[in-house]
PDB file of C-alpha atoms in Angstrom:
ATOM      1  CA  PRO X   1     -32.158  54.213  12.322  1.00 49.00           C
ATOM      2  CA  ALA X   2     -33.743  52.173  14.854  1.00 46.00           C
ATOM      3  CA  ALA X   3     -37.526  50.978  14.946  1.00 44.00           C
ATOM      4  CA  LYS X   4     -37.501  51.997  18.713  1.00 45.00           C
ATOM      5  CA  PRO X   5     -35.080  52.427  21.921  1.00 41.00           C
ATOM      6  CA  VAL X   6     -33.169  49.260  22.280  1.00 47.00           C
ATOM      7  CA  ASN X   7     -32.862  48.834  26.287  1.00 49.00           C
ATOM      8  CA  GLY X   8     -30.496  45.693  26.224  1.00 52.00           C
ATOM      9  CA  ASN X   9     -33.278  43.108  25.828  1.00 74.00           C
ATOM     10  CA  ALA X  10     -32.181  40.749  23.176  1.00 81.00           C
ATOM     11  CA  GLY X  11     -35.771  40.737  21.829  1.00 84.00           C
ATOM     12  CA  ASP X  12     -35.675  44.182  21.367  1.00 83.00           C
ATOM     13  CA  LEU X  13     -32.368  44.321  19.675  1.00 86.00           C
ATOM     14  CA  ARG X  14     -33.373  41.528  17.123  1.00 88.00           C
ATOM     15  CA  PHE X  15     -36.475  43.576  16.477  1.00 89.00           C
ATOM     16  CA  SER X  16     -34.644  46.675  15.876  1.00 88.00           C
ATOM     17  CA  LEU X  17     -32.034  44.997  13.736  1.00 91.00           C
ATOM     18  CA  MET X  18     -34.697  43.487  11.185  1.00 92.00           C
ATOM     19  CA  ASN X  19     -36.543  46.826  11.071  1.00 92.00           C
ATOM     20  CA  THR X  20     -33.506  48.683  10.278  1.00 93.00           C
ATOM     21  CA  LEU X  21     -32.898  45.853   7.416  1.00 94.00           C
ATOM     22  CA  ARG X  22     -36.176  46.816   6.137  1.00 94.00           C
ATOM     23  CA  PHE X  23     -35.805  50.469   6.414  1.00 95.00           C
ATOM     24  CA  HIS X  24     -32.518  49.698   3.704  1.00 95.00           C
ATOM     25  CA  ASN X  25     -35.291  47.898   1.463  1.00 95.00           C
ATOM     26  CA  LEU X  26     -33.466  44.356   1.911  1.00 95.00           C
ATOM     27  CA  PRO X  27     -35.836  41.613   0.721  1.00 95.00           C
ATOM     28  CA  GLU X  28     -37.451  39.495   3.603  1.00 94.00           C
ATOM     29  CA  LEU X  29     -35.711  36.618   2.286  1.00 92.00           C
ATOM     30  CA  PHE X  30     -31.998  38.037   3.075  1.00 94.00           C
ATOM     31  CA  SER X  31     -32.952  39.882   6.188  1.00 94.00           C
ATOM     32  CA  THR X  32     -34.250  36.296   7.707  1.00 92.00           C
ATOM     33  CA  LYS X  33     -30.826  34.721   6.806  1.00 91.00           C
ATOM     34  CA  LEU X  34     -29.118  37.435   8.031  1.00 91.00           C
ATOM     35  CA  MET X  35     -30.787  37.634  11.282  1.00 91.00           C
ATOM     36  CA  GLN X  36     -30.251  33.585  11.365  1.00 89.00           C
ATOM     37  CA  LYS X  37     -26.601  34.483  11.734  1.00 84.00           C
ATOM     38  CA  ILE X  38     -27.166  35.796  15.051  1.00 85.00           C
ATOM     39  CA  SER X  39     -28.435  34.135  18.066  1.00 86.00           C
ATOM     40  CA  ASP X  40     -30.201  35.616  21.378  1.00 85.00           C
ATOM     41  CA  HIS X  41     -27.196  34.528  23.582  1.00 84.00           C
ATOM     42  CA  ASP X  42     -25.020  36.740  21.370  1.00 83.00           C
ATOM     43  CA  LEU X  43     -27.414  39.551  21.570  1.00 83.00           C
ATOM     44  CA  GLY X  44     -27.588  39.257  25.143  1.00 81.00           C
ATOM     45  CA  SER X  45     -24.015  38.966  25.811  1.00 81.00           C
ATOM     46  CA  MET X  46     -23.812  42.339  23.714  1.00 76.00           C
ATOM     47  CA  ALA X  47     -26.132  43.964  26.460  1.00 72.00           C
ATOM     48  CA  SER X  48     -24.733  42.514  28.918  1.00 74.00           C
ATOM     49  CA  LEU X  49     -21.164  43.921  27.928  1.00 68.00           C
ATOM     50  CA  MET X  50     -22.419  47.378  27.835  1.00 64.00           C
ATOM     51  CA  ARG X  51     -23.942  47.019  31.334  1.00 63.00           C
ATOM     52  CA  ILE X  52     -21.042  45.710  32.822  1.00 55.00           C
ATOM     53  CA  GLY X  53     -19.111  48.948  31.452  1.00 55.00           C
ATOM     54  CA  GLY X  54     -20.906  51.180  32.723  1.00 58.00           C
ATOM     55  CA  ARG X  55     -21.842  51.811  28.964  1.00 60.00           C
ATOM     56  CA  GLU X  56     -25.634  52.491  28.697  1.00 62.00           C
ATOM     57  CA  ASP X  57     -25.482  53.490  24.958  1.00 74.00           C
ATOM     58  CA  PRO X  58     -28.430  52.013  22.912  1.00 77.00           C
ATOM     59  CA  GLU X  59     -27.254  53.381  19.427  1.00 81.00           C
ATOM     60  CA  ARG X  60     -23.445  52.020  20.135  1.00 82.00           C
ATOM     61  CA  LEU X  61     -25.254  48.686  21.047  1.00 84.00           C
ATOM     62  CA  GLN X  62     -27.529  48.205  17.919  1.00 85.00           C
ATOM     63  CA  TYR X  63     -23.903  49.082  15.815  1.00 87.00           C
ATOM     64  CA  MET X  64     -22.264  46.463  17.565  1.00 85.00           C
ATOM     65  CA  ALA X  65     -25.010  44.106  16.826  1.00 87.00           C
ATOM     66  CA  MET X  66     -25.260  45.249  13.092  1.00 90.00           C
ATOM     67  CA  GLU X  67     -21.528  44.865  12.621  1.00 90.00           C
ATOM     68  CA  LYS X  68     -21.712  41.219  14.126  1.00 87.00           C
ATOM     69  CA  LEU X  69     -25.022  40.835  11.821  1.00 90.00           C
ATOM     70  CA  ILE X  70     -23.487  41.644   8.459  1.00 93.00           C
ATOM     71  CA  GLY X  71     -19.435  40.407   9.292  1.00 91.00           C
ATOM     72  CA  GLY X  72     -21.469  36.908   9.743  1.00 88.00           C
ATOM     73  CA  TYR X  73     -22.931  36.822   6.475  1.00 92.00           C
ATOM     74  CA  TYR X  74     -21.100  38.897   4.084  1.00 96.00           C
ATOM     75  CA  SER X  75     -17.422  38.500   3.033  1.00 96.00           C
ATOM     76  CA  PHE X  76     -14.561  41.415   2.507  1.00 97.00           C
ATOM     77  CA  ASN X  77     -12.172  41.268  -0.012  1.00 97.00           C
ATOM     78  CA  PRO X  78     -10.704  44.291  -0.605  1.00 97.00           C
ATOM     79  CA  LEU X  79      -8.479  44.732  -4.042  1.00 97.00           C
ATOM     80  CA  PRO X  80      -5.354  43.490  -3.994  1.00 94.00           C
ATOM     81  CA  PHE X  81      -3.299  46.516  -4.245  1.00 94.00           C
ATOM     82  CA  ASP X  82      -0.915  45.215  -1.316  1.00 92.00           C
ATOM     83  CA  LYS X  83       0.590  42.667  -3.676  1.00 93.00           C
ATOM     84  CA  PRO X  84       2.122  43.277  -7.097  1.00 94.00           C
ATOM     85  CA  GLY X  85       0.890  42.965 -10.107  1.00 94.00           C
ATOM     86  CA  SER X  86      -2.608  43.027 -10.166  1.00 96.00           C
ATOM     87  CA  ARG X  87      -4.812  43.183 -12.916  1.00 97.00           C
ATOM     88  CA  ILE X  88      -8.171  45.102 -12.416  1.00 97.00           C
ATOM     89  CA  MET X  89     -11.071  45.788 -14.456  1.00 98.00           C
ATOM     90  CA  LEU X  90     -14.079  47.682 -13.365  1.00 97.00           C
ATOM     91  CA  VAL X  91     -17.331  46.782 -14.968  1.00 97.00           C
ATOM     92  CA  GLY X  92     -20.707  47.852 -14.552  1.00 96.00           C
ATOM     93  CA  ALA X  93     -23.803  50.047 -16.112  1.00 95.00           C
ATOM     94  CA  PRO X  94     -23.143  53.350 -17.471  1.00 93.00           C
ATOM     95  CA  GLY X  95     -22.942  56.745 -15.347  1.00 92.00           C
ATOM     96  CA  ILE X  96     -21.798  54.635 -11.866  1.00 94.00           C
ATOM     97  CA  GLY X  97     -18.739  56.115 -11.392  1.00 92.00           C
ATOM     98  CA  LYS X  98     -16.169  53.905 -12.980  1.00 94.00           C
ATOM     99  CA  THR X  99     -13.602  56.640 -14.424  1.00 93.00           C
ATOM    100  CA  PHE X 100     -13.848  58.323 -11.380  1.00 93.00           C
ATOM    101  CA  THR X 101     -13.489  55.185  -9.420  1.00 95.00           C
ATOM    102  CA  VAL X 102     -10.175  54.332 -11.776  1.00 96.00           C
ATOM    103  CA  ALA X 103      -8.929  57.908 -10.962  1.00 94.00           C
ATOM    104  CA  LYS X 104      -9.194  57.031  -7.487  1.00 95.00           C
ATOM    105  CA  MET X 105      -7.297  53.758  -7.247  1.00 96.00           C
ATOM    106  CA  ALA X 106      -4.530  55.449  -9.765  1.00 95.00           C
ATOM    107  CA  ALA X 107      -4.449  58.332  -7.113  1.00 94.00           C
ATOM    108  CA  ARG X 108      -3.604  55.946  -4.494  1.00 94.00           C
ATOM    109  CA  LEU X 109      -1.277  53.995  -6.341  1.00 95.00           C
ATOM    110  CA  ALA X 110       0.169  57.366  -7.069  1.00 94.00           C
ATOM    111  CA  MET X 111       0.627  58.590  -3.254  1.00 93.00           C
ATOM    112  CA  GLU X 112       2.233  55.445  -2.559  1.00 93.00           C
ATOM    113  CA  LYS X 113       4.573  55.296  -5.074  1.00 94.00           C
ATOM    114  CA  THR X 114       3.386  51.925  -6.395  1.00 95.00           C
ATOM    115  CA  PRO X 115       4.069  50.991 -10.020  1.00 95.00           C
ATOM    116  CA  PHE X 116       0.723  51.359 -12.072  1.00 96.00           C
ATOM    117  CA  THR X 117      -0.848  51.779 -15.888  1.00 96.00           C
ATOM    118  CA  VAL X 118      -4.285  52.962 -16.725  1.00 97.00           C
ATOM    119  CA  VAL X 119      -5.922  51.575 -19.620  1.00 97.00           C
ATOM    120  CA  THR X 120      -9.278  52.449 -21.153  1.00 95.00           C
ATOM    121  CA  THR X 121     -11.259  50.213 -23.521  1.00 93.00           C
ATOM    122  CA  ASP X 122     -13.999  53.217 -23.414  1.00 87.00           C
ATOM    123  CA  ASN X 123     -13.374  54.432 -26.880  1.00 79.00           C
ATOM    124  CA  LYS X 124     -16.877  55.239 -27.870  1.00 74.00           C
ATOM    125  CA  ARG X 125     -18.234  57.193 -25.409  1.00 72.00           C
ATOM    126  CA  ALA X 126     -17.869  61.146 -26.602  1.00 64.00           C
ATOM    127  CA  GLY X 127     -15.493  62.409 -23.790  1.00 73.00           C
ATOM    128  CA  GLY X 128     -14.858  59.300 -22.122  1.00 75.00           C
ATOM    129  CA  VAL X 129     -11.302  58.886 -23.153  1.00 88.00           C
ATOM    130  CA  GLU X 130     -10.872  62.720 -22.103  1.00 88.00           C
ATOM    131  CA  GLN X 131     -11.914  62.761 -19.046  1.00 86.00           C
ATOM    132  CA  LEU X 132      -9.626  60.028 -17.300  1.00 90.00           C
ATOM    133  CA  LYS X 133      -6.880  61.444 -19.668  1.00 91.00           C
ATOM    134  CA  ALA X 134      -7.357  64.626 -17.445  1.00 91.00           C
ATOM    135  CA  TYR X 135      -6.868  62.528 -14.320  1.00 90.00           C
ATOM    136  CA  THR X 136      -4.137  60.463 -15.597  1.00 92.00           C
ATOM    137  CA  ASP X 137      -2.127  63.730 -16.775  1.00 91.00           C
ATOM    138  CA  ILE X 138      -2.474  65.226 -13.173  1.00 89.00           C
ATOM    139  CA  LEU X 139      -1.006  61.994 -12.001  1.00 90.00           C
ATOM    140  CA  GLY X 140       2.072  61.844 -14.382  1.00 90.00           C
ATOM    141  CA  THR X 141       1.463  58.705 -16.207  1.00 91.00           C
ATOM    142  CA  ASP X 142      -0.095  57.620 -19.464  1.00 90.00           C
ATOM    143  CA  LEU X 143      -3.204  56.560 -20.839  1.00 95.00           C
ATOM    144  CA  LYS X 144      -3.556  53.433 -22.628  1.00 95.00           C
ATOM    145  CA  VAL X 145      -6.480  53.486 -25.078  1.00 95.00           C
ATOM    146  CA  VAL X 146      -7.483  49.811 -26.565  1.00 95.00           C
ATOM    147  CA  ALA X 147     -10.142  48.824 -29.110  1.00 92.00           C
ATOM    148  CA  SER X 148     -10.027  45.314 -28.831  1.00 93.00           C
ATOM    149  CA  ARG X 149      -9.089  42.073 -26.801  1.00 94.00           C
ATOM    150  CA  ASN X 150      -5.882  41.559 -28.804  1.00 95.00           C
ATOM    151  CA  GLU X 151      -4.665  44.642 -28.709  1.00 95.00           C
ATOM    152  CA  LEU X 152      -5.429  44.845 -24.498  1.00 96.00           C
ATOM    153  CA  ALA X 153      -3.670  41.282 -24.735  1.00 95.00           C
ATOM    154  CA  GLN X 154      -0.589  42.624 -26.551  1.00 96.00           C
ATOM    155  CA  TYR X 155      -0.487  45.606 -24.405  1.00 96.00           C
ATOM    156  CA  MET X 156      -0.248  43.624 -21.324  1.00 95.00           C
ATOM    157  CA  SER X 157       2.346  41.416 -22.490  1.00 94.00           C
ATOM    158  CA  THR X 158       4.657  44.014 -22.882  1.00 95.00           C
ATOM    159  CA  LEU X 159       4.338  44.745 -18.879  1.00 95.00           C
ATOM    160  CA  PRO X 160       6.539  43.972 -16.114  1.00 95.00           C
ATOM    161  CA  ALA X 161       4.655  41.325 -13.844  1.00 94.00           C
ATOM    162  CA  TYR X 162       4.849  43.657 -10.977  1.00 95.00           C
ATOM    163  CA  MET X 163       3.346  46.860 -12.375  1.00 96.00           C
ATOM    164  CA  HIS X 164      -0.540  47.108 -11.225  1.00 97.00           C
ATOM    165  CA  VAL X 165      -3.193  47.423 -14.130  1.00 97.00           C
ATOM    166  CA  LEU X 166      -6.212  49.373 -13.850  1.00 97.00           C
ATOM    167  CA  ILE X 167      -8.782  49.300 -16.746  1.00 97.00           C
ATOM    168  CA  ASP X 168     -11.757  51.120 -17.197  1.00 96.00           C
ATOM    169  CA  THR X 169     -14.601  50.205 -19.126  1.00 95.00           C
ATOM    170  CA  ALA X 170     -17.573  51.745 -21.317  1.00 92.00           C
ATOM    171  CA  GLY X 171     -20.744  51.323 -19.245  1.00 92.00           C
ATOM    172  CA  CYS X 172     -22.388  47.825 -20.513  1.00 94.00           C
ATOM    173  CA  ASN X 173     -26.067  47.452 -20.510  1.00 94.00           C
ATOM    174  CA  ALA X 174     -26.635  44.229 -18.428  1.00 93.00           C
ATOM    175  CA  TYR X 175     -29.523  43.599 -20.947  1.00 94.00           C
ATOM    176  CA  ALA X 176     -27.703  44.217 -24.259  1.00 94.00           C
ATOM    177  CA  GLN X 177     -26.126  40.983 -25.483  1.00 93.00           C
ATOM    178  CA  LYS X 178     -23.372  42.621 -28.151  1.00 94.00           C
ATOM    179  CA  GLU X 179     -22.321  44.773 -24.707  1.00 94.00           C
ATOM    180  CA  MET X 180     -22.128  42.149 -22.636  1.00 95.00           C
ATOM    181  CA  ALA X 181     -20.246  40.101 -25.294  1.00 94.00           C
ATOM    182  CA  ASP X 182     -17.733  43.008 -26.031  1.00 94.00           C
ATOM    183  CA  ILE X 183     -17.510  43.043 -22.046  1.00 95.00           C
ATOM    184  CA  LYS X 184     -16.774  39.571 -21.852  1.00 94.00           C
ATOM    185  CA  SER X 185     -14.103  39.438 -24.405  1.00 94.00           C
ATOM    186  CA  PHE X 186     -12.210  41.989 -22.526  1.00 95.00           C
ATOM    187  CA  ALA X 187     -12.682  40.362 -18.675  1.00 94.00           C
ATOM    188  CA  THR X 188     -11.619  36.602 -19.756  1.00 92.00           C
ATOM    189  CA  LEU X 189      -8.217  37.057 -20.834  1.00 93.00           C
ATOM    190  CA  ASN X 190      -5.757  35.673 -18.686  1.00 86.00           C
ATOM    191  CA  GLU X 191      -5.199  37.514 -14.999  1.00 90.00           C
ATOM    192  CA  ILE X 192      -7.917  39.999 -15.460  1.00 96.00           C
ATOM    193  CA  GLU X 193      -9.954  40.339 -12.687  1.00 97.00           C
ATOM    194  CA  PRO X 194     -13.338  42.063 -13.314  1.00 97.00           C
ATOM    195  CA  VAL X 195     -14.609  43.901 -10.850  1.00 98.00           C
ATOM    196  CA  LEU X 196     -18.447  44.577 -10.809  1.00 98.00           C
ATOM    197  CA  VAL X 197     -19.306  48.734  -9.614  1.00 98.00           C
ATOM    198  CA  MET X 198     -22.724  49.229  -8.531  1.00 97.00           C
ATOM    199  CA  PRO X 199     -23.702  52.523  -7.140  1.00 97.00           C
ATOM    200  CA  ALA X 200     -25.379  52.464  -3.470  1.00 97.00           C
ATOM    201  CA  GLY X 201     -29.061  53.787  -3.202  1.00 95.00           C
ATOM    202  CA  GLY X 202     -30.843  51.310  -5.930  1.00 90.00           C
ATOM    203  CA  ASP X 203     -33.562  49.562  -5.681  1.00 95.00           C
ATOM    204  CA  SER X 204     -32.662  45.936  -4.569  1.00 96.00           C
ATOM    205  CA  LEU X 205     -34.612  43.475  -6.965  1.00 96.00           C
ATOM    206  CA  GLU X 206     -33.204  45.552  -9.768  1.00 96.00           C
ATOM    207  CA  ALA X 207     -29.736  45.541  -8.236  1.00 97.00           C
ATOM    208  CA  ILE X 208     -29.860  41.654  -7.924  1.00 97.00           C
ATOM    209  CA  ASP X 209     -31.461  41.452 -12.232  1.00 96.00           C
ATOM    210  CA  THR X 210     -28.516  43.995 -13.077  1.00 95.00           C
ATOM    211  CA  ALA X 211     -25.618  42.030 -10.685  1.00 96.00           C
ATOM    212  CA  GLU X 212     -26.708  38.577 -12.844  1.00 96.00           C
ATOM    213  CA  PRO X 213     -25.218  38.790 -16.197  1.00 96.00           C
ATOM    214  CA  PHE X 214     -22.311  40.167 -14.866  1.00 96.00           C
ATOM    215  CA  ALA X 215     -21.381  37.666 -12.196  1.00 94.00           C
ATOM    216  CA  SER X 216     -21.360  35.165 -15.237  1.00 91.00           C
ATOM    217  CA  LEU X 217     -17.903  36.852 -16.494  1.00 92.00           C
ATOM    218  CA  PRO X 218     -17.279  35.725 -13.610  1.00 91.00           C
ATOM    219  CA  VAL X 219     -17.212  38.218 -11.073  1.00 96.00           C
ATOM    220  CA  ARG X 220     -16.154  37.871  -7.229  1.00 96.00           C
ATOM    221  CA  ARG X 221     -16.027  41.292  -5.940  1.00 98.00           C
ATOM    222  CA  LEU X 222     -18.566  44.430  -5.906  1.00 98.00           C
ATOM    223  CA  LEU X 223     -17.459  47.786  -5.272  1.00 98.00           C
ATOM    224  CA  VAL X 224     -19.781  50.222  -4.150  1.00 98.00           C
ATOM    225  CA  THR X 225     -20.003  53.826  -5.053  1.00 97.00           C
ATOM    226  CA  ARG X 226     -22.098  57.089  -4.128  1.00 95.00           C
ATOM    227  CA  ALA X 227     -22.088  55.840  -0.602  1.00 95.00           C
ATOM    228  CA  ASP X 228     -21.987  59.266   0.361  1.00 94.00           C
ATOM    229  CA  THR X 229     -25.227  60.502  -1.362  1.00 94.00           C
ATOM    230  CA  ALA X 230     -26.987  57.284  -0.608  1.00 95.00           C
ATOM    231  CA  ARG X 231     -29.807  56.642   2.733  1.00 95.00           C
ATOM    232  CA  ARG X 232     -30.530  52.992   1.647  1.00 96.00           C
ATOM    233  CA  PHE X 233     -28.235  50.171   0.887  1.00 97.00           C
ATOM    234  CA  GLY X 234     -30.305  47.454   0.454  1.00 96.00           C
ATOM    235  CA  GLY X 235     -29.714  47.189  -3.210  1.00 97.00           C
ATOM    236  CA  VAL X 236     -25.907  46.344  -2.784  1.00 97.00           C
ATOM    237  CA  LEU X 237     -26.512  44.306  -0.077  1.00 97.00           C
ATOM    238  CA  ALA X 238     -28.982  42.577  -1.730  1.00 97.00           C
ATOM    239  CA  ALA X 239     -27.046  41.792  -5.084  1.00 97.00           C
ATOM    240  CA  ALA X 240     -23.798  40.601  -3.084  1.00 97.00           C
ATOM    241  CA  ALA X 241     -25.982  38.366  -1.073  1.00 96.00           C
ATOM    242  CA  ALA X 242     -27.882  36.648  -4.364  1.00 96.00           C
ATOM    243  CA  HIS X 243     -24.595  36.375  -6.503  1.00 97.00           C
ATOM    244  CA  ASP X 244     -22.305  35.395  -3.559  1.00 96.00           C
ATOM    245  CA  LEU X 245     -19.885  38.431  -4.298  1.00 98.00           C
ATOM    246  CA  ALA X 246     -17.505  39.694  -1.639  1.00 98.00           C
ATOM    247  CA  PHE X 247     -17.049  43.559  -0.867  1.00 98.00           C
ATOM    248  CA  CYS X 248     -13.982  45.038  -1.895  1.00 97.00           C
ATOM    249  CA  ASN X 249     -13.786  48.440  -1.606  1.00 95.00           C
ATOM    250  CA  ILE X 250     -16.176  51.859  -1.441  1.00 95.00           C
ATOM    251  CA  SER X 251     -16.138  55.139  -2.836  1.00 93.00           C
ATOM    252  CA  ALA X 252     -17.404  57.859  -0.279  1.00 92.00           C
ATOM    253  CA  SER X 253     -15.991  60.929  -1.154  1.00 91.00           C
ATOM    254  CA  SER X 254     -16.052  63.199  -4.042  1.00 89.00           C
ATOM    255  CA  SER X 255     -12.663  63.835  -4.097  1.00 88.00           C
ATOM    256  CA  ILE X 256     -10.250  61.701  -5.938  1.00 87.00           C
ATOM    257  CA  VAL X 257      -7.399  61.609  -3.201  1.00 79.00           C
ATOM    258  CA  ASP X 258      -9.768  60.403  -0.246  1.00 71.00           C
TER     259      ASP X 258
END
């Protein structure tokens, strides 16, 4: 939402962008860094382009400016499903949609007729295995349940190099050393890439703190869930900025195939 109507003036547009970032509760430090990525010349050029084209559309102008702002500061690196043999492990706090997201990725690969397998290390949470198995049964693929690093390593050694591996994990309390140690034992296996999953709509400072232990796994990508049920995205923006994470994919639907 814009703080005031934008009339094509660079100063007004900058003011509006800053207030939009404040609406999303992005900490002032990161808001300032973002705003440094776009000059008054850039903003003025956008406004002039809109006028030359005869398209007096303030909302569109602000959208273009915000797109340039976000694109100039953040990195975007989608999960590598276009190449064979990815080993993706989703990690994060409990109840944020990791299992549902694995099911979405599996559905995508199945529809594209791409070879994949689904693995879960979540063998302690009540109903955890059953929930994911319900999805894999529909997709006509097996679900492998592993209880240890060695078991996962052994299973992966039997898979062909071209096969994608989707790994679901138990929800992890970032402040519990044993839980983090357990996740790290899986995530540091060769070829596995841990991807941090975070829901949109959370507090910015809390998101920064929550992401910090996971960033040491190391995590390079951030996948955002619940984008369809949130209005404020300052939390995930702050976490990505604080820990140099690239946005990869986003879950914005309650449908497995969307």
